[in-house]
PDB file of C-alpha atoms in Angstrom:
ATOM      1  CA  MET A 186      10.282 -13.894   9.448  1.00  0.00           C
ATOM      2  CA  ILE A 187       9.090 -13.058   5.936  1.00  0.00           C
ATOM      3  CA  ILE A 188       7.535  -9.785   4.764  1.00  0.00           C
ATOM      4  CA  ASP A 189       5.126  -9.828   1.829  1.00  0.00           C
ATOM      5  CA  THR A 190       5.837  -6.381   0.427  1.00  0.00           C
ATOM      6  CA  HIS A 191       2.979  -6.388  -2.089  1.00  0.00           C
ATOM      7  CA  CYS A 192      -0.446  -7.965  -1.787  1.00  0.00           C
ATOM      8  CA  HIS A 193      -4.092  -6.983  -2.200  1.00  0.00           C
ATOM      9  CA  LEU A 194      -5.885  -8.200   0.902  1.00  0.00           C
ATOM     10  CA  ASP A 195      -8.562  -5.587   0.197  1.00  0.00           C
ATOM     11  CA  ASP A 196      -9.687  -7.617  -2.834  1.00  0.00           C
ATOM     12  CA  THR A 197     -13.271  -8.883  -2.539  1.00  0.00           C
ATOM     13  CA  CYS A 198     -12.093 -12.472  -3.045  1.00  0.00           C
ATOM     14  CA  TYR A 199     -10.922 -12.427   0.598  1.00  0.00           C
ATOM     15  CA  ASP A 200     -14.169 -11.108   2.061  1.00  0.00           C
ATOM     16  CA  SER A 201     -15.309 -14.466   3.420  1.00  0.00           C
ATOM     17  CA  ASP A 202     -12.042 -15.722   4.920  1.00  0.00           C
ATOM     18  CA  LEU A 203      -9.669 -12.810   5.441  1.00  0.00           C
ATOM     19  CA  SER A 204      -8.879 -13.700   9.056  1.00  0.00           C
ATOM     20  CA  GLN A 205      -7.915 -17.222   7.991  1.00  0.00           C
ATOM     21  CA  VAL A 206      -5.738 -15.869   5.171  1.00  0.00           C
ATOM     22  CA  VAL A 207      -3.861 -13.667   7.656  1.00  0.00           C
ATOM     23  CA  GLN A 208      -3.504 -16.617  10.031  1.00  0.00           C
ATOM     24  CA  ASN A 209      -2.183 -18.811   7.202  1.00  0.00           C
ATOM     25  CA  ALA A 210       0.442 -16.162   6.519  1.00  0.00           C
ATOM     26  CA  HIS A 211       1.535 -16.089  10.162  1.00  0.00           C
ATOM     27  CA  ASP A 212       1.664 -19.883  10.264  1.00  0.00           C
ATOM     28  CA  ASN A 213       4.079 -19.829   7.328  1.00  0.00           C
ATOM     29  CA  GLY A 214       6.354 -17.202   8.866  1.00  0.00           C
ATOM     30  CA  VAL A 215       4.890 -14.241   6.958  1.00  0.00           C
ATOM     31  CA  LYS A 216       4.475 -11.845   9.863  1.00  0.00           C
ATOM     32  CA  LYS A 217       4.089  -8.566   7.971  1.00  0.00           C
ATOM     33  CA  MET A 218       2.179  -7.674   4.805  1.00  0.00           C
ATOM     34  CA  ILE A 219       1.743  -4.489   2.787  1.00  0.00           C
ATOM     35  CA  ILE A 220      -1.498  -3.854   0.919  1.00  0.00           C
ATOM     36  CA  ALA A 221      -0.498  -1.969  -2.217  1.00  0.00           C
ATOM     37  CA  GLY A 222      -2.891   0.716  -3.395  1.00  0.00           C
ATOM     38  CA  ALA A 223      -4.418   0.162  -6.826  1.00  0.00           C
ATOM     39  CA  ASP A 224      -7.836   1.839  -6.768  1.00  0.00           C
ATOM     40  CA  THR A 225      -8.810   4.685  -4.451  1.00  0.00           C
ATOM     41  CA  ALA A 226     -12.248   3.106  -4.036  1.00  0.00           C
ATOM     42  CA  ASP A 227     -10.607   0.204  -2.179  1.00  0.00           C
ATOM     43  CA  LEU A 228      -8.588   2.432   0.138  1.00  0.00           C
ATOM     44  CA  PRO A 229     -11.048   2.514   3.085  1.00  0.00           C
ATOM     45  CA  ARG A 230     -11.096  -1.281   3.108  1.00  0.00           C
ATOM     46  CA  ALA A 231      -7.289  -1.454   3.071  1.00  0.00           C
ATOM     47  CA  VAL A 232      -7.068   1.001   5.963  1.00  0.00           C
ATOM     48  CA  GLN A 233      -9.638  -0.973   7.945  1.00  0.00           C
ATOM     49  CA  ILE A 234      -7.689  -4.206   7.469  1.00  0.00           C
ATOM     50  CA  ALA A 235      -4.409  -2.554   8.449  1.00  0.00           C
ATOM     51  CA  GLU A 236      -5.933  -1.015  11.562  1.00  0.00           C
ATOM     52  CA  LYS A 237      -7.360  -4.367  12.639  1.00  0.00           C
ATOM     53  CA  ASN A 238      -4.202  -6.429  12.060  1.00  0.00           C
ATOM     54  CA  ALA A 239      -0.938  -5.458  13.752  1.00  0.00           C
ATOM     55  CA  GLY A 240       1.312  -6.840  11.013  1.00  0.00           C
ATOM     56  CA  VAL A 241      -0.586  -5.380   8.069  1.00  0.00           C
ATOM     57  CA  TYR A 242       0.248  -2.023   6.463  1.00  0.00           C
ATOM     58  CA  PHE A 243      -1.030  -0.195   3.397  1.00  0.00           C
ATOM     59  CA  ALA A 244       0.048   2.130   0.596  1.00  0.00           C
ATOM     60  CA  VAL A 245      -1.976   4.727  -1.300  1.00  0.00           C
ATOM     61  CA  GLY A 246      -1.812   4.487  -5.057  1.00  0.00           C
ATOM     62  CA  ALA A 247      -3.597   4.483  -8.398  1.00  0.00           C
ATOM     63  CA  HIS A 248      -2.683   1.675 -10.802  1.00  0.00           C
ATOM     64  CA  PRO A 249      -2.219   2.735 -14.459  1.00  0.00           C
ATOM     65  CA  TYR A 250      -5.531   0.994 -15.257  1.00  0.00           C
ATOM     66  CA  ASN A 251      -7.314   3.064 -12.594  1.00  0.00           C
ATOM     67  CA  LEU A 252      -6.158   6.552 -13.487  1.00  0.00           C
ATOM     68  CA  SER A 253      -9.584   8.069 -12.903  1.00  0.00           C
ATOM     69  CA  SER A 254      -9.431   6.981  -9.260  1.00  0.00           C
ATOM     70  CA  PHE A 255      -6.458   9.240  -8.536  1.00  0.00           C
ATOM     71  CA  ASP A 256      -7.469  11.953  -6.082  1.00  0.00           C
ATOM     72  CA  GLU A 257      -4.609  13.963  -4.676  1.00  0.00           C
ATOM     73  CA  LYS A 258      -6.620  15.258  -1.724  1.00  0.00           C
ATOM     74  CA  ILE A 259      -7.634  11.750  -0.652  1.00  0.00           C
ATOM     75  CA  PHE A 260      -4.071  10.506  -1.061  1.00  0.00           C
ATOM     76  CA  GLU A 261      -2.710  13.341   1.039  1.00  0.00           C
ATOM     77  CA  ARG A 262      -5.228  12.612   3.780  1.00  0.00           C
ATOM     78  CA  TYR A 263      -4.240   8.957   4.054  1.00  0.00           C
ATOM     79  CA  ALA A 264      -0.496   9.407   3.463  1.00  0.00           C
ATOM     80  CA  THR A 265      -0.019  10.578   7.038  1.00  0.00           C
ATOM     81  CA  HIS A 266      -1.819   7.587   8.565  1.00  0.00           C
ATOM     82  CA  GLU A 267       0.466   5.653  10.927  1.00  0.00           C
ATOM     83  CA  LYS A 268      -0.012   2.455   8.919  1.00  0.00           C
ATOM     84  CA  CYS A 269       0.663   4.053   5.512  1.00  0.00           C
ATOM     85  CA  VAL A 270       4.181   3.012   4.496  1.00  0.00           C
ATOM     86  CA  ALA A 271       4.379   3.937   0.803  1.00  0.00           C
ATOM     87  CA  ILE A 272       2.888   5.628  -2.238  1.00  0.00           C
ATOM     88  CA  GLY A 273       1.757   3.284  -5.027  1.00  0.00           C
ATOM     89  CA  GLU A 274       1.427   1.068  -6.826  1.00  0.00           C
ATOM     90  CA  CYS A 275       1.792   3.532  -9.650  1.00  0.00           C
ATOM     91  CA  GLY A 276       3.585   3.556 -12.944  1.00  0.00           C
ATOM     92  CA  LEU A 277       3.141   2.763 -16.611  1.00  0.00           C
ATOM     93  CA  ASP A 278       1.371  -0.148 -18.302  1.00  0.00           C
ATOM     94  CA  TYR A 279       1.299  -0.334 -22.103  1.00  0.00           C
ATOM     95  CA  TYR A 280       0.125  -3.968 -22.303  1.00  0.00           C
ATOM     96  CA  ARG A 281      -3.298  -2.949 -23.643  1.00  0.00           C
ATOM     97  CA  LYS A 282      -1.708  -0.818 -26.377  1.00  0.00           C
ATOM     98  CA  PRO A 283      -2.827   2.634 -25.153  1.00  0.00           C
ATOM     99  CA  ASP A 284      -2.828   5.498 -27.621  1.00  0.00           C
ATOM    100  CA  ASP A 285      -0.544   8.502 -27.202  1.00  0.00           C
ATOM    101  CA  ALA A 286      -3.148  10.452 -25.204  1.00  0.00           C
ATOM    102  CA  GLU A 287      -3.561   7.650 -22.679  1.00  0.00           C
ATOM    103  CA  LYS A 288       0.192   7.186 -22.421  1.00  0.00           C
ATOM    104  CA  ALA A 289       0.520  10.880 -21.666  1.00  0.00           C
ATOM    105  CA  GLU A 290      -2.146  10.603 -18.970  1.00  0.00           C
ATOM    106  CA  GLN A 291      -0.423   7.586 -17.419  1.00  0.00           C
ATOM    107  CA  LYS A 292       2.802   9.569 -17.263  1.00  0.00           C
ATOM    108  CA  ARG A 293       1.066  12.564 -15.712  1.00  0.00           C
ATOM    109  CA  ILE A 294      -0.563  10.531 -12.933  1.00  0.00           C
ATOM    110  CA  PHE A 295       2.664   8.592 -12.373  1.00  0.00           C
ATOM    111  CA  GLU A 296       4.645  11.813 -11.943  1.00  0.00           C
ATOM    112  CA  ALA A 297       1.966  13.189  -9.606  1.00  0.00           C
ATOM    113  CA  GLN A 298       2.342  10.152  -7.353  1.00  0.00           C
ATOM    114  CA  ILE A 299       6.121  10.443  -7.438  1.00  0.00           C
ATOM    115  CA  SER A 300       5.662  14.018  -6.223  1.00  0.00           C
ATOM    116  CA  LEU A 301       3.510  12.777  -3.347  1.00  0.00           C
ATOM    117  CA  ALA A 302       6.196  10.261  -2.366  1.00  0.00           C
ATOM    118  CA  VAL A 303       8.684  13.117  -2.343  1.00  0.00           C
ATOM    119  CA  LYS A 304       6.376  15.400  -0.364  1.00  0.00           C
ATOM    120  CA  PHE A 305       5.562  12.838   2.321  1.00  0.00           C
ATOM    121  CA  LYS A 306       9.000  11.189   2.316  1.00  0.00           C
ATOM    122  CA  LYS A 307       7.574   7.763   1.498  1.00  0.00           C
ATOM    123  CA  PRO A 308       9.050   5.012  -0.665  1.00  0.00           C
ATOM    124  CA  LEU A 309       7.439   4.488  -4.076  1.00  0.00           C
ATOM    125  CA  ILE A 310       5.869   1.209  -5.241  1.00  0.00           C
ATOM    126  CA  VAL A 311       6.271   1.078  -9.023  1.00  0.00           C
ATOM    127  CA  HIS A 312       4.297  -0.941 -11.576  1.00  0.00           C
ATOM    128  CA  ILE A 313       5.900  -1.301 -15.023  1.00  0.00           C
ATOM    129  CA  ARG A 314       4.547  -3.466 -17.836  1.00  0.00           C
ATOM    130  CA  ASP A 315       5.674  -3.215 -21.461  1.00  0.00           C
ATOM    131  CA  ALA A 316       6.886   0.334 -20.755  1.00  0.00           C
ATOM    132  CA  ASN A 317      10.488  -0.064 -19.652  1.00  0.00           C
ATOM    133  CA  GLU A 318      12.005   2.811 -21.615  1.00  0.00           C
ATOM    134  CA  ASP A 319       9.458   5.457 -20.618  1.00  0.00           C
ATOM    135  CA  ALA A 320       9.416   4.300 -16.998  1.00  0.00           C
ATOM    136  CA  PHE A 321      13.201   4.309 -16.818  1.00  0.00           C
ATOM    137  CA  GLU A 322      13.361   7.838 -18.203  1.00  0.00           C
ATOM    138  CA  ILE A 323      10.956   9.147 -15.568  1.00  0.00           C
ATOM    139  CA  LEU A 324      12.458   7.250 -12.639  1.00  0.00           C
ATOM    140  CA  ASN A 325      16.049   8.001 -13.594  1.00  0.00           C
ATOM    141  CA  ARG A 326      15.222  11.692 -13.929  1.00  0.00           C
ATOM    142  CA  ARG A 327      13.455  11.917 -10.575  1.00  0.00           C
ATOM    143  CA  LYS A 328      15.217   9.326  -8.424  1.00  0.00           C
ATOM    144  CA  SER A 329      17.371  11.930  -6.671  1.00  0.00           C
ATOM    145  CA  GLU A 330      14.165  13.438  -5.225  1.00  0.00           C
ATOM    146  CA  LEU A 331      13.061  10.132  -3.746  1.00  0.00           C
ATOM    147  CA  THR A 332      14.938  10.194  -0.470  1.00  0.00           C
ATOM    148  CA  ARG A 333      13.223   6.973   0.624  1.00  0.00           C
ATOM    149  CA  GLY A 334      13.750   5.179  -2.686  1.00  0.00           C
ATOM    150  CA  GLY A 335      11.220   2.635  -3.840  1.00  0.00           C
ATOM    151  CA  VAL A 336      10.578  -0.831  -5.223  1.00  0.00           C
ATOM    152  CA  LEU A 337      10.020  -2.089  -8.753  1.00  0.00           C
ATOM    153  CA  HIS A 338       7.060  -4.350  -8.104  1.00  0.00           C
ATOM    154  CA  CYS A 339       7.030  -7.685  -9.952  1.00  0.00           C
ATOM    155  CA  PHE A 340      10.432  -6.945 -11.477  1.00  0.00           C
ATOM    156  CA  ASN A 341      10.200  -7.886 -15.138  1.00  0.00           C
ATOM    157  CA  ALA A 342      13.854  -8.883 -15.657  1.00  0.00           C
ATOM    158  CA  SER A 343      14.717  -5.796 -17.695  1.00  0.00           C
ATOM    159  CA  PRO A 344      18.482  -5.126 -17.765  1.00  0.00           C
ATOM    160  CA  LEU A 345      17.615  -1.453 -18.331  1.00  0.00           C
ATOM    161  CA  LEU A 346      15.657  -1.263 -15.073  1.00  0.00           C
ATOM    162  CA  LEU A 347      18.499  -2.986 -13.258  1.00  0.00           C
ATOM    163  CA  GLY A 348      20.296   0.296 -13.833  1.00  0.00           C
ATOM    164  CA  LEU A 349      18.122   1.861 -11.120  1.00  0.00           C
ATOM    165  CA  SER A 350      19.554  -0.317  -8.348  1.00  0.00           C
ATOM    166  CA  ASP A 351      21.258   2.649  -6.707  1.00  0.00           C
ATOM    167  CA  THR A 352      17.809   3.854  -5.601  1.00  0.00           C
ATOM    168  CA  PHE A 353      15.302   1.072  -6.100  1.00  0.00           C
ATOM    169  CA  PHE A 354      14.649  -2.366  -4.643  1.00  0.00           C
ATOM    170  CA  TYR A 355      13.335  -5.265  -6.738  1.00  0.00           C
ATOM    171  CA  GLY A 356      10.137  -7.109  -5.829  1.00  0.00           C
ATOM    172  CA  ILE A 357      10.333 -10.816  -6.609  1.00  0.00           C
ATOM    173  CA  GLY A 358       7.171 -12.912  -6.494  1.00  0.00           C
ATOM    174  CA  GLY A 359       5.585 -16.090  -7.752  1.00  0.00           C
ATOM    175  CA  VAL A 360       6.713 -15.533 -11.339  1.00  0.00           C
ATOM    176  CA  LEU A 361      10.152 -16.736 -10.216  1.00  0.00           C
ATOM    177  CA  THR A 362       8.703 -20.248  -9.862  1.00  0.00           C
ATOM    178  CA  PHE A 363       7.106 -20.334 -13.330  1.00  0.00           C
ATOM    179  CA  LYS A 364       8.593 -22.632 -15.952  1.00  0.00           C
ATOM    180  CA  ASN A 365       8.738 -19.789 -18.485  1.00  0.00           C
ATOM    181  CA  ALA A 366      10.531 -17.343 -16.154  1.00  0.00           C
ATOM    182  CA  LYS A 367      13.912 -17.896 -17.791  1.00  0.00           C
ATOM    183  CA  SER A 368      14.763 -14.188 -18.056  1.00  0.00           C
ATOM    184  CA  LEU A 369      14.014 -13.532 -14.389  1.00  0.00           C
ATOM    185  CA  VAL A 370      15.927 -16.615 -13.295  1.00  0.00           C
ATOM    186  CA  ALA A 371      18.916 -15.489 -15.381  1.00  0.00           C
ATOM    187  CA  ILE A 372      18.990 -11.917 -14.074  1.00  0.00           C
ATOM    188  CA  LEU A 373      18.271 -12.733 -10.415  1.00  0.00           C
ATOM    189  CA  PRO A 374      21.962 -13.194  -9.451  1.00  0.00           C
ATOM    190  CA  GLN A 375      22.723  -9.747 -10.935  1.00  0.00           C
ATOM    191  CA  ILE A 376      20.369  -7.955  -8.552  1.00  0.00           C
ATOM    192  CA  PRO A 377      22.275  -6.579  -5.551  1.00  0.00           C
ATOM    193  CA  ARG A 378      21.303  -8.787  -2.631  1.00  0.00           C
ATOM    194  CA  ASP A 379      20.680  -5.794  -0.424  1.00  0.00           C
ATOM    195  CA  LYS A 380      17.959  -4.731  -2.890  1.00  0.00           C
ATOM    196  CA  LEU A 381      15.911  -7.956  -3.011  1.00  0.00           C
ATOM    197  CA  VAL A 382      12.439  -8.079  -1.424  1.00  0.00           C
ATOM    198  CA  LEU A 383       9.722 -10.731  -1.536  1.00  0.00           C
ATOM    199  CA  GLU A 384       6.118 -10.263  -2.606  1.00  0.00           C
ATOM    200  CA  THR A 385       3.086 -12.214  -3.795  1.00  0.00           C
ATOM    201  CA  ASP A 386       0.759  -9.731  -5.572  1.00  0.00           C
ATOM    202  CA  ALA A 387      -1.956 -11.910  -4.011  1.00  0.00           C
ATOM    203  CA  PRO A 388      -4.543 -12.866  -5.154  1.00  0.00           C
ATOM    204  CA  TYR A 389      -2.602 -12.873  -8.449  1.00  0.00           C
ATOM    205  CA  LEU A 390       0.553 -14.618  -9.730  1.00  0.00           C
ATOM    206  CA  THR A 391       0.260 -17.709  -7.553  1.00  0.00           C
ATOM    207  CA  PRO A 392       3.561 -19.621  -7.434  1.00  0.00           C
ATOM    208  CA  GLU A 393       4.004 -23.216  -8.486  1.00  0.00           C
ATOM    209  CA  PRO A 394       2.736 -25.771  -7.611  1.00  0.00           C
ATOM    210  CA  PHE A 395      -0.492 -23.838  -6.945  1.00  0.00           C
ATOM    211  CA  ARG A 396      -0.545 -21.753 -10.126  1.00  0.00           C
ATOM    212  CA  GLY A 397      -4.106 -21.143 -11.312  1.00  0.00           C
ATOM    213  CA  THR A 398      -5.578 -20.856  -7.820  1.00  0.00           C
ATOM    214  CA  ARG A 399      -6.103 -17.817  -5.607  1.00  0.00           C
ATOM    215  CA  ASN A 400      -2.815 -16.560  -4.221  1.00  0.00           C
ATOM    216  CA  GLU A 401      -2.286 -15.420  -0.631  1.00  0.00           C
ATOM    217  CA  PRO A 402       0.601 -13.986   1.437  1.00  0.00           C
ATOM    218  CA  ALA A 403       1.452 -17.367   2.986  1.00  0.00           C
ATOM    219  CA  ARG A 404       2.882 -18.404  -0.360  1.00  0.00           C
ATOM    220  CA  THR A 405       5.668 -15.846  -0.103  1.00  0.00           C
ATOM    221  CA  ALA A 406       7.433 -18.756   1.594  1.00  0.00           C
ATOM    222  CA  LEU A 407       7.482 -20.627  -1.733  1.00  0.00           C
ATOM    223  CA  VAL A 408       9.148 -17.648  -3.417  1.00  0.00           C
ATOM    224  CA  ALA A 409      11.777 -17.545  -0.676  1.00  0.00           C
ATOM    225  CA  LYS A 410      12.446 -21.248  -1.165  1.00  0.00           C
ATOM    226  CA  LYS A 411      12.888 -20.853  -4.932  1.00  0.00           C
ATOM    227  CA  MET A 412      15.116 -17.803  -4.487  1.00  0.00           C
ATOM    228  CA  ALA A 413      17.326 -19.712  -2.069  1.00  0.00           C
ATOM    229  CA  GLU A 414      17.640 -22.548  -4.558  1.00  0.00           C
ATOM    230  CA  LEU A 415      18.582 -20.263  -7.441  1.00  0.00           C
ATOM    231  CA  LEU A 416      21.086 -18.211  -5.435  1.00  0.00           C
ATOM    232  CA  SER A 417      22.572 -21.261  -3.690  1.00  0.00           C
ATOM    233  CA  LEU A 418      21.706 -19.810  -0.298  1.00  0.00           C
ATOM    234  CA  ASP A 419      20.151 -21.280   2.797  1.00  0.00           C
ATOM    235  CA  GLU A 420      16.415 -20.554   2.907  1.00  0.00           C
ATOM    236  CA  LYS A 421      16.778 -18.993   6.340  1.00  0.00           C
ATOM    237  CA  GLU A 422      19.416 -16.659   4.914  1.00  0.00           C
ATOM    238  CA  VAL A 423      17.007 -15.518   2.172  1.00  0.00           C
ATOM    239  CA  ARG A 424      14.264 -14.904   4.707  1.00  0.00           C
ATOM    240  CA  THR A 425      16.596 -12.852   6.881  1.00  0.00           C
ATOM    241  CA  LEU A 426      18.111 -10.937   3.982  1.00  0.00           C
ATOM    242  CA  THR A 427      14.822  -9.974   2.316  1.00  0.00           C
ATOM    243  CA  THR A 428      13.186  -9.106   5.628  1.00  0.00           C
ATOM    244  CA  GLN A 429      16.014  -6.763   6.566  1.00  0.00           C
ATOM    245  CA  ASN A 430      15.781  -5.169   3.120  1.00  0.00           C
ATOM    246  CA  ALA A 431      12.019  -4.670   3.435  1.00  0.00           C
ATOM    247  CA  GLN A 432      12.372  -3.237   6.925  1.00  0.00           C
ATOM    248  CA  ARG A 433      14.958  -0.780   5.665  1.00  0.00           C
ATOM    249  CA  LEU A 434      12.821   0.272   2.706  1.00  0.00           C
ATOM    250  CA  PHE A 435       9.444   0.571   4.414  1.00  0.00           C
ATOM    251  CA  ALA A 436      10.556   1.293   8.004  1.00  0.00           C
ATOM    252  CA  ILE A 437       8.393  -1.489   9.438  1.00  0.00           C
TER     253      ILE A 437
END
């Protein structure tokens, strides 16, 4: 079995064929999927999908680009749902060159979601882009509070962030298959194997040879194949290892 620990099945691009997308995943051994929260407006759709599909779960979160969607009361209401397995994705994203005020607001909302993960004893799904130092400072300072740990979604190959491996898992997706992913390929063997989990970020970051098309959870299998190749492991061993890690992290 494979677990896609990060996808966005609530995206409107799946509206016309969601049932087929879920079936494709099952046909490729991807039996469980987690819909990461990015925008509170999409949360009802994510919950509906999770309730309808036995192997689908969801998280509540506000992406750094959707700070205005953060609503603590709504998050608290959904955090106790039986299919809610995490808080996030949340974190810091400086790719668009935010000014100091926006950086401060990103940090505030990030810390608020960390506090919710602590309160509800849920793992944290973390998004970090071009903000390694600030994200490390926050996570390193608060990691002892996170009794359920968390995952660094779409791990960006930062040696600094590898220093959080005592608490955090590392989400590896389609980027691993890209020709320009030299840094990730180089650091992959340094990640503790008991902290590796698979993801797609579907519909984004489609792995080779399908790059440029809509991604879907079924393609987690391609990430597993590439990981096995790079770590000189049997593909079945990678599937088993990452599934056990995901089950331990998310209790699914």
